[in-house]
Tab-separated table of C-alpha atoms (C1' of nucleotides) in Angstrom:
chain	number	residue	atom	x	y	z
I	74	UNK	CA	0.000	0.000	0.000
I	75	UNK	CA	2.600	2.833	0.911
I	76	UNK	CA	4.657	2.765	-2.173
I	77	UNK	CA	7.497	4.571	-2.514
I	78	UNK	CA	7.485	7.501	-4.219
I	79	UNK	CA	10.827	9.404	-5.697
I	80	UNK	CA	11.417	12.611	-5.472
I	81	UNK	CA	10.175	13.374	-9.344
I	82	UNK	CA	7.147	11.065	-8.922
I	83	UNK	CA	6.540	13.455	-5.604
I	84	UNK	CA	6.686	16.730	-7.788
I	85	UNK	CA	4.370	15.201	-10.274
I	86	UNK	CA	2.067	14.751	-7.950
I	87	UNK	CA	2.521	18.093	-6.948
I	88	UNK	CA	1.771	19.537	-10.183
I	89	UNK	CA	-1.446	17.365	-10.335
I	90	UNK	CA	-2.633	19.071	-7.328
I	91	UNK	CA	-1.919	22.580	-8.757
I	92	UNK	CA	-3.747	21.677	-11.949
I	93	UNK	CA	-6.973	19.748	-9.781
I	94	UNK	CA	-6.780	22.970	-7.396
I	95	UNK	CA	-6.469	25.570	-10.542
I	96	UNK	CA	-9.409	23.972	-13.194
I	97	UNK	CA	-11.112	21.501	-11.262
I	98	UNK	CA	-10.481	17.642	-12.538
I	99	UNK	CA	-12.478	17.207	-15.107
I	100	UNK	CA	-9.813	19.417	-17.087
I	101	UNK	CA	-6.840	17.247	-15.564
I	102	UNK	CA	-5.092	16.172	-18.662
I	103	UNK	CA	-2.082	14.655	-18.906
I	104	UNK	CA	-0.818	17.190	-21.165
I	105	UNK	CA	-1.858	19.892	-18.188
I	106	UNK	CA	0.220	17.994	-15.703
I	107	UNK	CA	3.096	17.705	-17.981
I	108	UNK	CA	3.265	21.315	-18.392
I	109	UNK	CA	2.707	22.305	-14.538
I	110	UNK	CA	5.614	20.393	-13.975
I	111	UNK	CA	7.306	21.255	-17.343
I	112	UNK	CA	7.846	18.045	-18.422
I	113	UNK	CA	6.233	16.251	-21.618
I	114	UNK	CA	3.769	13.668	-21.733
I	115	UNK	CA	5.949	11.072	-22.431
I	116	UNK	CA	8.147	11.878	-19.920
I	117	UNK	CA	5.065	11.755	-17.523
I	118	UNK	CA	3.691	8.605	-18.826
I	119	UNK	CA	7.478	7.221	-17.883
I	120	UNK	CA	6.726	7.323	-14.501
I	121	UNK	CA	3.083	6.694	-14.136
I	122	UNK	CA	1.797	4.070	-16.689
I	123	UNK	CA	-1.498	5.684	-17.001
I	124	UNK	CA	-3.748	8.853	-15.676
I	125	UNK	CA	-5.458	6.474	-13.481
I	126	UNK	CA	-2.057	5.132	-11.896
I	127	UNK	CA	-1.509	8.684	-11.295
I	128	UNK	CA	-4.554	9.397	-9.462
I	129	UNK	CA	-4.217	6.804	-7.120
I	130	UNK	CA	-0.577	7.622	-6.599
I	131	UNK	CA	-2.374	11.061	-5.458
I	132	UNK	CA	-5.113	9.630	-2.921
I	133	UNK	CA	-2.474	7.239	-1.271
I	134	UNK	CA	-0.179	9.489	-0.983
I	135	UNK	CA	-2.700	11.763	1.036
I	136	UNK	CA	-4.355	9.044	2.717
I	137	UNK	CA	-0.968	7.959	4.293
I	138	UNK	CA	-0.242	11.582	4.988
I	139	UNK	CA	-3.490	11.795	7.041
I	140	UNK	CA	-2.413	8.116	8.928
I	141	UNK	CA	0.808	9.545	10.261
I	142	UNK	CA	-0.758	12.828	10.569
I	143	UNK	CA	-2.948	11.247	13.736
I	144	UNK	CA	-0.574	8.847	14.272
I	145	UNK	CA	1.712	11.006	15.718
I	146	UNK	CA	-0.881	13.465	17.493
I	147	UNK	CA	-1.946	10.320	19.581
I	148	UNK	CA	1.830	9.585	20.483
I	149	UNK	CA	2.383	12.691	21.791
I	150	UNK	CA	-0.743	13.122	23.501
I	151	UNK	CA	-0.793	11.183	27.173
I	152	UNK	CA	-2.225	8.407	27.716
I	153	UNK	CA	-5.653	7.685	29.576
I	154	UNK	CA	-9.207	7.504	28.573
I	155	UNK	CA	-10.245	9.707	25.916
I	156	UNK	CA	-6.631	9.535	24.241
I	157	UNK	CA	-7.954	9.912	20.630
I	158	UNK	CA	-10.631	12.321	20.894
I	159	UNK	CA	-7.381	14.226	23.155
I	160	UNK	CA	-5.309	13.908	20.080
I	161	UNK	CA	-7.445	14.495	17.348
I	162	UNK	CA	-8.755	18.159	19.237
I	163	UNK	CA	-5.673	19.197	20.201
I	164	UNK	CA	-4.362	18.485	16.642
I	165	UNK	CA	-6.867	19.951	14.284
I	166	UNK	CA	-8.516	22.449	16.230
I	167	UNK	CA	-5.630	24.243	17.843
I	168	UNK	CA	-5.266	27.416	16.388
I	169	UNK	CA	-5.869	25.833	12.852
I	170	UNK	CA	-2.053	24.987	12.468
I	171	UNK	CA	-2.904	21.815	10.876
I	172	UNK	CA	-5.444	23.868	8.530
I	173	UNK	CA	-3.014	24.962	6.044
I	174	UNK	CA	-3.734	25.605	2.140
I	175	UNK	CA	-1.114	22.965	1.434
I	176	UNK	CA	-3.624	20.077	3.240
I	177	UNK	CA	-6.301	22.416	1.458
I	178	UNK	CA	-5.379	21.435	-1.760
I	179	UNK	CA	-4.185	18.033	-1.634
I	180	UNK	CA	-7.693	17.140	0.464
I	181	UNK	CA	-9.973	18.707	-2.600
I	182	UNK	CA	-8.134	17.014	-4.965
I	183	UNK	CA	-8.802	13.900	-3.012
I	184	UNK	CA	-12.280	14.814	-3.049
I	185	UNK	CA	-12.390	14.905	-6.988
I	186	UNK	CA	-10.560	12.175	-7.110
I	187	UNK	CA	-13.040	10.201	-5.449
I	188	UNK	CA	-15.956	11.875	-7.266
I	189	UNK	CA	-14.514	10.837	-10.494
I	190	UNK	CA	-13.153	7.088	-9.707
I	191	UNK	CA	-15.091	5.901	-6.671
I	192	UNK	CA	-12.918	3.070	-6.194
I	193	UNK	CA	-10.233	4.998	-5.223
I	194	UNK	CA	-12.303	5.100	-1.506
I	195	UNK	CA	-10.464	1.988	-0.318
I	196	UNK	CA	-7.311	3.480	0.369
I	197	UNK	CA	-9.306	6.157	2.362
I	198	UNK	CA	-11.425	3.234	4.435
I	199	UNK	CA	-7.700	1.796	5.182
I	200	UNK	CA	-6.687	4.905	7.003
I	201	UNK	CA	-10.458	5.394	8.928
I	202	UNK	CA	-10.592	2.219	10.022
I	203	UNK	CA	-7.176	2.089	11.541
I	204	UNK	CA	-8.127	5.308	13.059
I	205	UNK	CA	-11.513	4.223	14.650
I	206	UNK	CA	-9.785	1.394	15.801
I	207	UNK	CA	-8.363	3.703	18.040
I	208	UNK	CA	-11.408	5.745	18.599
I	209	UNK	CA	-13.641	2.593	19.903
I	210	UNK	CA	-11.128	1.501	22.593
I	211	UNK	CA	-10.568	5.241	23.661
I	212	UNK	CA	-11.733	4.264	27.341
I	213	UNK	CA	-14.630	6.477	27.240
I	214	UNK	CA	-18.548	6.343	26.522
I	215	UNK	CA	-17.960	5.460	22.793
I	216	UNK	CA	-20.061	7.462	21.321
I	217	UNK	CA	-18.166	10.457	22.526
I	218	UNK	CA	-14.765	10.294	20.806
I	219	UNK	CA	-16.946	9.156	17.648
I	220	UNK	CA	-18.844	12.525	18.136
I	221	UNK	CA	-15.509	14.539	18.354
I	222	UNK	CA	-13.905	12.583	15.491
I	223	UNK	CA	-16.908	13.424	13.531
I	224	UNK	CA	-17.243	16.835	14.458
I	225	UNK	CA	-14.073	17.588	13.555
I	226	UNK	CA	-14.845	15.247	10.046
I	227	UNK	CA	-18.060	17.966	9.670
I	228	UNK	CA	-15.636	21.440	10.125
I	229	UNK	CA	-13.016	19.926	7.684
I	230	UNK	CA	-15.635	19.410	4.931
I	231	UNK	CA	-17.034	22.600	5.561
I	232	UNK	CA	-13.329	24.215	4.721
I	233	UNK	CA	-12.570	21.667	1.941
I	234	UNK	CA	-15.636	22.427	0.156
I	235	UNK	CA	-15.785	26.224	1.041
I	236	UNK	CA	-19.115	25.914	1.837
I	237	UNK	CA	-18.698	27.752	4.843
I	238	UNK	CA	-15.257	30.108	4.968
I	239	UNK	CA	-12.970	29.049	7.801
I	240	UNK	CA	-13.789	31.408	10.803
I	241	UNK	CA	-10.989	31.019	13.481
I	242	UNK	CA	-13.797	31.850	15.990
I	243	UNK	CA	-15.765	29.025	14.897
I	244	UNK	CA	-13.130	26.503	15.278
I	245	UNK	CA	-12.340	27.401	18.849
I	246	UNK	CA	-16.105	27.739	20.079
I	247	UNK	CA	-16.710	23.873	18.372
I	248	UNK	CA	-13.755	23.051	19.983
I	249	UNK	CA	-14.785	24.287	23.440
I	250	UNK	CA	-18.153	22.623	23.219
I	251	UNK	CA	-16.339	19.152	22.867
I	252	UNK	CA	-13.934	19.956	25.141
I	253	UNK	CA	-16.929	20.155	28.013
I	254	UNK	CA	-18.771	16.813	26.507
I	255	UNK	CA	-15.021	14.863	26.692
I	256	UNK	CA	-14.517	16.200	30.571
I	257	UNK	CA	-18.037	15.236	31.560
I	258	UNK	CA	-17.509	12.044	30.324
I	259	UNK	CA	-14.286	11.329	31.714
I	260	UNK	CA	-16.028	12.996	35.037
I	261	UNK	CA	-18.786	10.942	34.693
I	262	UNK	CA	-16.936	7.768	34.084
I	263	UNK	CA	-14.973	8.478	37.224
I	264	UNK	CA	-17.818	9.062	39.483
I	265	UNK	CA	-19.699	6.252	38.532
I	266	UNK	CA	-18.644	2.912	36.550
I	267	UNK	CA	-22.294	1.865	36.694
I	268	UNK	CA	-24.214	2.230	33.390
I	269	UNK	CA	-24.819	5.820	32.572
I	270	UNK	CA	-27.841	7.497	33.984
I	271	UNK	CA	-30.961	6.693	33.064
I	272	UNK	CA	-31.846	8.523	29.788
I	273	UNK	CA	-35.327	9.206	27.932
I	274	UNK	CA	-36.176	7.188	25.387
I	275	UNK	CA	-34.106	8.211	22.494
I	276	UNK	CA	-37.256	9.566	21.018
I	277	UNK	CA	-37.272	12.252	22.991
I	278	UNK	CA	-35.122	14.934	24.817
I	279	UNK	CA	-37.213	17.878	24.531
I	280	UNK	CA	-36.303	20.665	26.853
X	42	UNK	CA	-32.348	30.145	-7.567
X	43	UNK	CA	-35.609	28.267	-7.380
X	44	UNK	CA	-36.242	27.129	-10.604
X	45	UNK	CA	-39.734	25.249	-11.807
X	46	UNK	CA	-38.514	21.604	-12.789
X	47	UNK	CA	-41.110	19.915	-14.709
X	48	UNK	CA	-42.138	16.582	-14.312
X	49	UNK	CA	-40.138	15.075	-17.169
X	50	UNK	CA	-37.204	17.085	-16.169
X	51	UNK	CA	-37.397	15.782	-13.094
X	52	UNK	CA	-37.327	12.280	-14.344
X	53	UNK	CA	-33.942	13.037	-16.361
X	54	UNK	CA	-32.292	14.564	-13.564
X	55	UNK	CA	-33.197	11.431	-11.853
X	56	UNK	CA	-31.715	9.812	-14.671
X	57	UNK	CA	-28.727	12.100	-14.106
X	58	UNK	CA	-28.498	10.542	-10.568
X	59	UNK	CA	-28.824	7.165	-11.575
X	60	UNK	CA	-25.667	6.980	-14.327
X	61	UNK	CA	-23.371	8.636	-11.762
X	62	UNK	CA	-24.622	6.601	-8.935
X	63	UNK	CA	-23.500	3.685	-11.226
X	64	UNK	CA	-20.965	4.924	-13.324
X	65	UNK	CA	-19.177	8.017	-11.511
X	66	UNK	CA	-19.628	11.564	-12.780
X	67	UNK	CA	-16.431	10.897	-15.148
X	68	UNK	CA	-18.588	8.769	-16.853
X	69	UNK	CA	-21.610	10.903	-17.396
X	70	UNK	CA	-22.413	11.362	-20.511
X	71	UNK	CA	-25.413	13.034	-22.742
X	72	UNK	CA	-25.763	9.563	-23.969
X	73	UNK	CA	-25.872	8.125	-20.804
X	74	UNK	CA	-28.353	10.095	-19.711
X	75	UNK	CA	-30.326	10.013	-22.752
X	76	UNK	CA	-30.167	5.980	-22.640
X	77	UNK	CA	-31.294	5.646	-18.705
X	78	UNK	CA	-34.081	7.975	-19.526
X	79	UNK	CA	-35.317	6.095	-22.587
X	80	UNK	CA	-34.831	9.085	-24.445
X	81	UNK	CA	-32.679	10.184	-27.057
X	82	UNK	CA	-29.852	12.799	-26.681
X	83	UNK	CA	-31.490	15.852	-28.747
X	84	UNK	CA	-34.504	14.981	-26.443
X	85	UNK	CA	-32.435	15.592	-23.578
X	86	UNK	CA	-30.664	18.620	-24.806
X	87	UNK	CA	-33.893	19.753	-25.955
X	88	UNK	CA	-34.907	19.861	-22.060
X	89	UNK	CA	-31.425	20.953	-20.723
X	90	UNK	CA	-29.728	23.618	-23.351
X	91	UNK	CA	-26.302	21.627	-21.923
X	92	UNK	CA	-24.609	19.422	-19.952
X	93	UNK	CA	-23.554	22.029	-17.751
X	94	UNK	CA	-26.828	23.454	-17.462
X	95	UNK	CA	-28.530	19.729	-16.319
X	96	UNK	CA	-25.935	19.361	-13.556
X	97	UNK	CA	-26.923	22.211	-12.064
X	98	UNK	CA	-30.698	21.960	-12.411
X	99	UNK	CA	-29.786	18.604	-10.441
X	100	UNK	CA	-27.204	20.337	-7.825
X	101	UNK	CA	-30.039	23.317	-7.026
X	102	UNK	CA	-32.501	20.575	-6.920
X	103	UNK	CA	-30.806	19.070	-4.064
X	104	UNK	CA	-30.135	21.571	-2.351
X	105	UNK	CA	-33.237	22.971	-2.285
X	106	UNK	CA	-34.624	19.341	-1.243
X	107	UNK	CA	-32.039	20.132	2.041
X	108	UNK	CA	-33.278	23.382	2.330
X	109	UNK	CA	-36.801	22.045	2.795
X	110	UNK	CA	-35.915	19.271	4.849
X	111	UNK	CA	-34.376	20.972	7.834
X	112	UNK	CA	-36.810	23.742	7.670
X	113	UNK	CA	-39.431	21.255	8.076
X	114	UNK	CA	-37.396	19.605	11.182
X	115	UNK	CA	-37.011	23.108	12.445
X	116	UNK	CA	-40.713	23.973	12.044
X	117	UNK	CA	-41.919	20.617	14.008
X	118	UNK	CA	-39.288	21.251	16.942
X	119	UNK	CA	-40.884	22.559	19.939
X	120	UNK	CA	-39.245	26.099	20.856
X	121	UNK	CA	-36.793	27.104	23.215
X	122	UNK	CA	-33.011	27.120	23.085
X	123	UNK	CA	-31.402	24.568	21.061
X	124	UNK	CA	-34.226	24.570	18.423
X	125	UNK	CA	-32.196	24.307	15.963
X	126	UNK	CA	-30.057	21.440	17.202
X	127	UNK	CA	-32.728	19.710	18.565
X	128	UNK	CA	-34.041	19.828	15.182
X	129	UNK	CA	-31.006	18.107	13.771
X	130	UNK	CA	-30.412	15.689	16.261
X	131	UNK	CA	-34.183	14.353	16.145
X	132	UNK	CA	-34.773	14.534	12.245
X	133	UNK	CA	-30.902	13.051	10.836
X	134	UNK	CA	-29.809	11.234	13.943
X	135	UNK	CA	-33.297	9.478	15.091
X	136	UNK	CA	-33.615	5.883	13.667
X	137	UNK	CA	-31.661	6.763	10.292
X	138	UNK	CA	-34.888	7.203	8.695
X	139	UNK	CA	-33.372	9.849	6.754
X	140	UNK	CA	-30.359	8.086	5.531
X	141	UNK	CA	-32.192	6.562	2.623
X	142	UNK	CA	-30.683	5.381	-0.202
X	143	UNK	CA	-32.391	7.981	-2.405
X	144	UNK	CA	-30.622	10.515	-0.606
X	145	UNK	CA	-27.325	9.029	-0.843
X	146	UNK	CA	-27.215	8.848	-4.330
X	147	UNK	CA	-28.478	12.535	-4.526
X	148	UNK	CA	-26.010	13.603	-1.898
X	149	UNK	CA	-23.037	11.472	-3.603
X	150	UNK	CA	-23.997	12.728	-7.199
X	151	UNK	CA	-23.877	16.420	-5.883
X	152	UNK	CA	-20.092	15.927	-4.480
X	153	UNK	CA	-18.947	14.429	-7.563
X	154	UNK	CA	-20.886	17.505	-9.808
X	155	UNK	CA	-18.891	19.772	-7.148
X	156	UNK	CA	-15.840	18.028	-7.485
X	157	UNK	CA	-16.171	18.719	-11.104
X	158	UNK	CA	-17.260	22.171	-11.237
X	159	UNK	CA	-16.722	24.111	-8.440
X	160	UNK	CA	-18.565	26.752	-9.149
X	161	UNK	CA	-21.437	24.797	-8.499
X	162	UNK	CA	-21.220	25.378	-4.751
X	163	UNK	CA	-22.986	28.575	-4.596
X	164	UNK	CA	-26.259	27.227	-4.249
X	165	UNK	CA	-25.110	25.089	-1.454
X	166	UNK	CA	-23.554	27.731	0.215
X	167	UNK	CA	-26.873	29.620	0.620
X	168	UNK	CA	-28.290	27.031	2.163
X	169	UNK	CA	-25.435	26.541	4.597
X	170	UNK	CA	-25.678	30.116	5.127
X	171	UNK	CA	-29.307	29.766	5.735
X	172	UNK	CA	-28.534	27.185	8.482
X	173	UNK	CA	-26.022	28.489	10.231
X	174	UNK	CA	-28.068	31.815	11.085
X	175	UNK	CA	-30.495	29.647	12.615
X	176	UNK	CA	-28.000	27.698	14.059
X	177	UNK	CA	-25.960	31.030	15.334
X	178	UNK	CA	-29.119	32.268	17.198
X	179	UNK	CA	-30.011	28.936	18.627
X	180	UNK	CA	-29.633	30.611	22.201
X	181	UNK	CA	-27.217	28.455	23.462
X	182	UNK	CA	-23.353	28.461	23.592
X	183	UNK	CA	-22.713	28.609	20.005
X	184	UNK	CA	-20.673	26.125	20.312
X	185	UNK	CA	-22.626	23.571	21.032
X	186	UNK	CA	-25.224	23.924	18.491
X	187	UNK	CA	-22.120	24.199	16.106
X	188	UNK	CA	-20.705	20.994	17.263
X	189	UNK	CA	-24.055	18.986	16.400
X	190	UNK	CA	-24.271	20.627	13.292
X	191	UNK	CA	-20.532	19.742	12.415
X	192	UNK	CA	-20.795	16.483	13.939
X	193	UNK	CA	-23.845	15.328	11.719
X	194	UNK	CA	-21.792	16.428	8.889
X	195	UNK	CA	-19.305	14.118	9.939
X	196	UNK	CA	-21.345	11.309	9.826
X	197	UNK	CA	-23.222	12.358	6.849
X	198	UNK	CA	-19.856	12.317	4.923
X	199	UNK	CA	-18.405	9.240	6.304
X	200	UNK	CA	-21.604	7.764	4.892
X	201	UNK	CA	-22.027	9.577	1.426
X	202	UNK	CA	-18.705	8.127	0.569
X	203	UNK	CA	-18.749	5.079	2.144
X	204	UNK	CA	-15.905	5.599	3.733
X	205	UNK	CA	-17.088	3.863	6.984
X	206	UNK	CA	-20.440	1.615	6.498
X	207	UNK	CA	-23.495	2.742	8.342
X	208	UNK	CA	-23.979	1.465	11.348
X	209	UNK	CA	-26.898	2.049	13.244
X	210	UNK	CA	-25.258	1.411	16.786
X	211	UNK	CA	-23.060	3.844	15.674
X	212	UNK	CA	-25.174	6.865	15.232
X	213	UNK	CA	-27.264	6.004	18.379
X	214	UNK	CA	-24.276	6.042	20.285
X	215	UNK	CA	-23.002	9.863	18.760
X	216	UNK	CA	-26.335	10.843	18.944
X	217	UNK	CA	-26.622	9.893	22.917
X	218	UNK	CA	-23.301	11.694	23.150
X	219	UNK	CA	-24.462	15.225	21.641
X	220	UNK	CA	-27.691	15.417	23.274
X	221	UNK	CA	-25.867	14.972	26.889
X	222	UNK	CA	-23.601	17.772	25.495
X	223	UNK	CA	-26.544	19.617	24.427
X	224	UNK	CA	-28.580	18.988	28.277
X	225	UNK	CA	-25.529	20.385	29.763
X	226	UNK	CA	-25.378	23.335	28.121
X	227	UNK	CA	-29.032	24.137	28.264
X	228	UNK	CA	-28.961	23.478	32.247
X	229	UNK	CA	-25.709	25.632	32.479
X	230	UNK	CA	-27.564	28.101	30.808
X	231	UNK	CA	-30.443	27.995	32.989
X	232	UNK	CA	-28.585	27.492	36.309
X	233	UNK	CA	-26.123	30.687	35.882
X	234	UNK	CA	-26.300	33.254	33.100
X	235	UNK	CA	-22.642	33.908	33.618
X	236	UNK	CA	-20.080	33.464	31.348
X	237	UNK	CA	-19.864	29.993	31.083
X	238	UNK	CA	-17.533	28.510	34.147
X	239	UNK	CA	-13.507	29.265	33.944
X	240	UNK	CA	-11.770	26.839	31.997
X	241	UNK	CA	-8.628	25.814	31.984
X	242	UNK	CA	-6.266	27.135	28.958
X	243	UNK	CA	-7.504	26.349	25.439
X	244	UNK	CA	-3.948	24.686	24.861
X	245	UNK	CA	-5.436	21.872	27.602
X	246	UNK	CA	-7.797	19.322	28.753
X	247	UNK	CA	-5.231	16.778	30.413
X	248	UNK	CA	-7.326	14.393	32.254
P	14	DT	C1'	-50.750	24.760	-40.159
P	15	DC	C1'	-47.859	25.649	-36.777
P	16	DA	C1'	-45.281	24.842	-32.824
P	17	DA	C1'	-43.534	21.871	-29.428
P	18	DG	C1'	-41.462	17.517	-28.533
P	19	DC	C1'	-38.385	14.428	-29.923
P	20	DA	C1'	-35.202	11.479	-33.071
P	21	DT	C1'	-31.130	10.772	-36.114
P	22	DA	C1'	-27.087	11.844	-38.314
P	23	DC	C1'	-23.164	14.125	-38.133
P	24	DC	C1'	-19.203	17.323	-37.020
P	25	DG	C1'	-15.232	19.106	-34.554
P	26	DT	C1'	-12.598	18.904	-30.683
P	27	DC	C1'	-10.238	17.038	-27.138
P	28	DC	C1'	-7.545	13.770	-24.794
P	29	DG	C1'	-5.515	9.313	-23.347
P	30	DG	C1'	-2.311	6.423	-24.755
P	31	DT	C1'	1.256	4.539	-28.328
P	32	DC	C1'	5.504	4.511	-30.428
P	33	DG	C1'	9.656	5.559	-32.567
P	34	DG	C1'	13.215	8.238	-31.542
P	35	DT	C1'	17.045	11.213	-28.930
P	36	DC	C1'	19.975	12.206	-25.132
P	37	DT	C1'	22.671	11.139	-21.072
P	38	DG	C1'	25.365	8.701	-17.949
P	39	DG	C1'	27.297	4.452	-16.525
P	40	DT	C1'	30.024	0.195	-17.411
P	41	DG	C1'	32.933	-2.935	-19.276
P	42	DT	C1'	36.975	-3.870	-22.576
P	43	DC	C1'	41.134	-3.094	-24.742
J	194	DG	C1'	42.006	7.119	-21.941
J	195	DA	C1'	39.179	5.743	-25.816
J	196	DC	C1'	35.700	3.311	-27.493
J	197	DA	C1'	31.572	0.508	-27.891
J	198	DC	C1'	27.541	-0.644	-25.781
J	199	DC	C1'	23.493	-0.289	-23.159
J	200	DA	C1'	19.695	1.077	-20.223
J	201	DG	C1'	16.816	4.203	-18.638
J	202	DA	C1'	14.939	8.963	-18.859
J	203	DC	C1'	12.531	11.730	-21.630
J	204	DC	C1'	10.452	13.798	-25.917
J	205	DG	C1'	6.680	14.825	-29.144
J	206	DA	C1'	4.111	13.548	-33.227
J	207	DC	C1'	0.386	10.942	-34.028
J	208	DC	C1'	-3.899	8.014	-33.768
J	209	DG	C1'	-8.394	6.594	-32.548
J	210	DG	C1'	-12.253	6.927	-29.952
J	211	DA	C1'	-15.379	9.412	-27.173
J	212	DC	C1'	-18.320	13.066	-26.377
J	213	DG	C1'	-20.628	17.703	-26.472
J	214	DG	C1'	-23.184	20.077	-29.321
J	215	DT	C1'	-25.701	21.252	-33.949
J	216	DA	C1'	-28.569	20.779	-37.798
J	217	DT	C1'	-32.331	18.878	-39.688
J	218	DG	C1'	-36.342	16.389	-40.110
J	219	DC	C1'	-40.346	13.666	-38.452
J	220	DT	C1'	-44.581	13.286	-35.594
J	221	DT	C1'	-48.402	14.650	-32.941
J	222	DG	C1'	-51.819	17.472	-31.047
J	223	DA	C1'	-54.243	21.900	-30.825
DNA sequence: TCAAGCATACCGTCCGGTCGGTCTGGTGTC
DNA sequence: GACACCAGACCGACCGGACGGTATGCTTGA
């Protein structure tokens, strides 16, 4: 699955995001790639057999970027119950370091990649399910770290898409929110290791 | 924005679903189209002036199909703070009786028309828009309401791609988790009007 | 009879992929 | 050191098919 790329094959891949990012895929040629990276199509074709080969080259290549992205936000974040949901907030929504144009970029052109060739999901499914792996033995009520996980999954397509513009304010309120539901939980888990409290029927909660 | 689509229109944009639903939106062609509709291609262009012009009847349409939907949700929740989420959490998250397939395919060929043409966003961003000013005046920490919203996304991608499989347990168990989140913060609000208790340093949360 | 609805044939363009070729650097041989 | 040889990197002209769109004509109902 991780393949290794050379250092050509890498700015290739590059240039394929520039061109995605600049005109959208549905005008990724070859020809356009070979140019962003001023190379001809032959000399592109020498390293990736075909336009498909170099699309998937693309989506692993950010997929595994993603896996060691969290991998290494859960090393360094201390152990104890809640470890992933820990990692993953302190990670993305800390002063939106990890939200840079450069992830941006390579994440839309994921996105079109996907649209156009939906096959191309399995190396995505690789990375998630390692990652809720992690999430469903995080120690806590597991619905919880699923909620962060996917809260954070909801503010990322918001920003990928631009459907909604990154507000800096927005981030840190979400983030604040979860924050409070992750220290209940660990409170709550503390207090009592009996089943939660009673709850309505899920029908219900009306206030 | 709002455009009248007639009832044979709507059947080829159906169409339109269908062929990327099966296909992917690289293959979507006229003839496609044309074929899954039992109609021929100047019939179809006779309807929609261009391809262009059909994927974004079919984009709008969905959209507008959202738009309707959470109004609707918003409409039957009782008042009070939270409406908004409230009105999330019981019309996506209750019983998955909105995750139909119907709406996946929609949903799925809208990503791939946006991967394609990004323009086509626009109309989804005025419904977003339209969401999040109900959502920003939902009367609780805007956080919170912001978190559901986000955290629905989540799950609503995860699904739409099929990047994780749908499983029911799952969204009961995130759905359990936000609506604790969302009890707190309507009792917090009730109990002291107060800026929300101190909290440690955003940098934190070590349990 | 006229227009709307639809079908058929066709055109021009674009693009992925092929293929023959050139250039460069490395390696053995004398 | 000179030479032959070779492999791999890279080029770019070309081909063939696919596809969007047009032009034109048929059919049906008012």
């Amino acid at each position: 699955m991780k393949q290794t790329t050379s250092k050509l094959q890498d700015t290739l891949l590059d240039a394929t995001e520039t061109v995605v990012a600049r005109q959208g895929i549905a005008n990724l040629t070859l020809d356009a790639v070979a140019a962003e990276a001023r190379m001809s199509k032959g000399g592109l074709l020498h390293h990736f057999p075909s336009k498909d080969r170099l699309v998937e080259a693309l989506v692993i290549r950010t997929a595994e970027g993603w896996r060691s992205c969290y991998t290494e936000a859960y090393e360094r974040t201390p152990e104890g119950p809640g470890r992933m949901a820990r990692a993953l907030l302190d990670h993305c929504l800390s002063d939106a370091k990890c939200w840079t144009e450069e992830l941006r970029r390579s994440s839309s052109a994921v996105f079109a990649a996907l649209a156009q060739n939906p096959a191309l999901i399995q190396p995505m499914r690789a990375v998630y399910a390692d990652l809720h792996l992690r999430i469903a033995k995080d120690g806590l009520p597991s619905g919880v770290a699923e909620a962060v996980a996917a809260a954070i999954d909801g503010l990322w397509l918001d920003w990928v898409l631009g459907i909604v513009p990154l507000e800096q304010d927005r981030v840190v309120r979400v983030r604040r929110a979860l924050e409070d539901m992750l220290a209940h939980a660990t409170q709550n888990r503390r207090s009592s290791k009996a089943k939660s409290a009673p709850r309505k029927r899920s029908g219900g909660l009306r206030v």
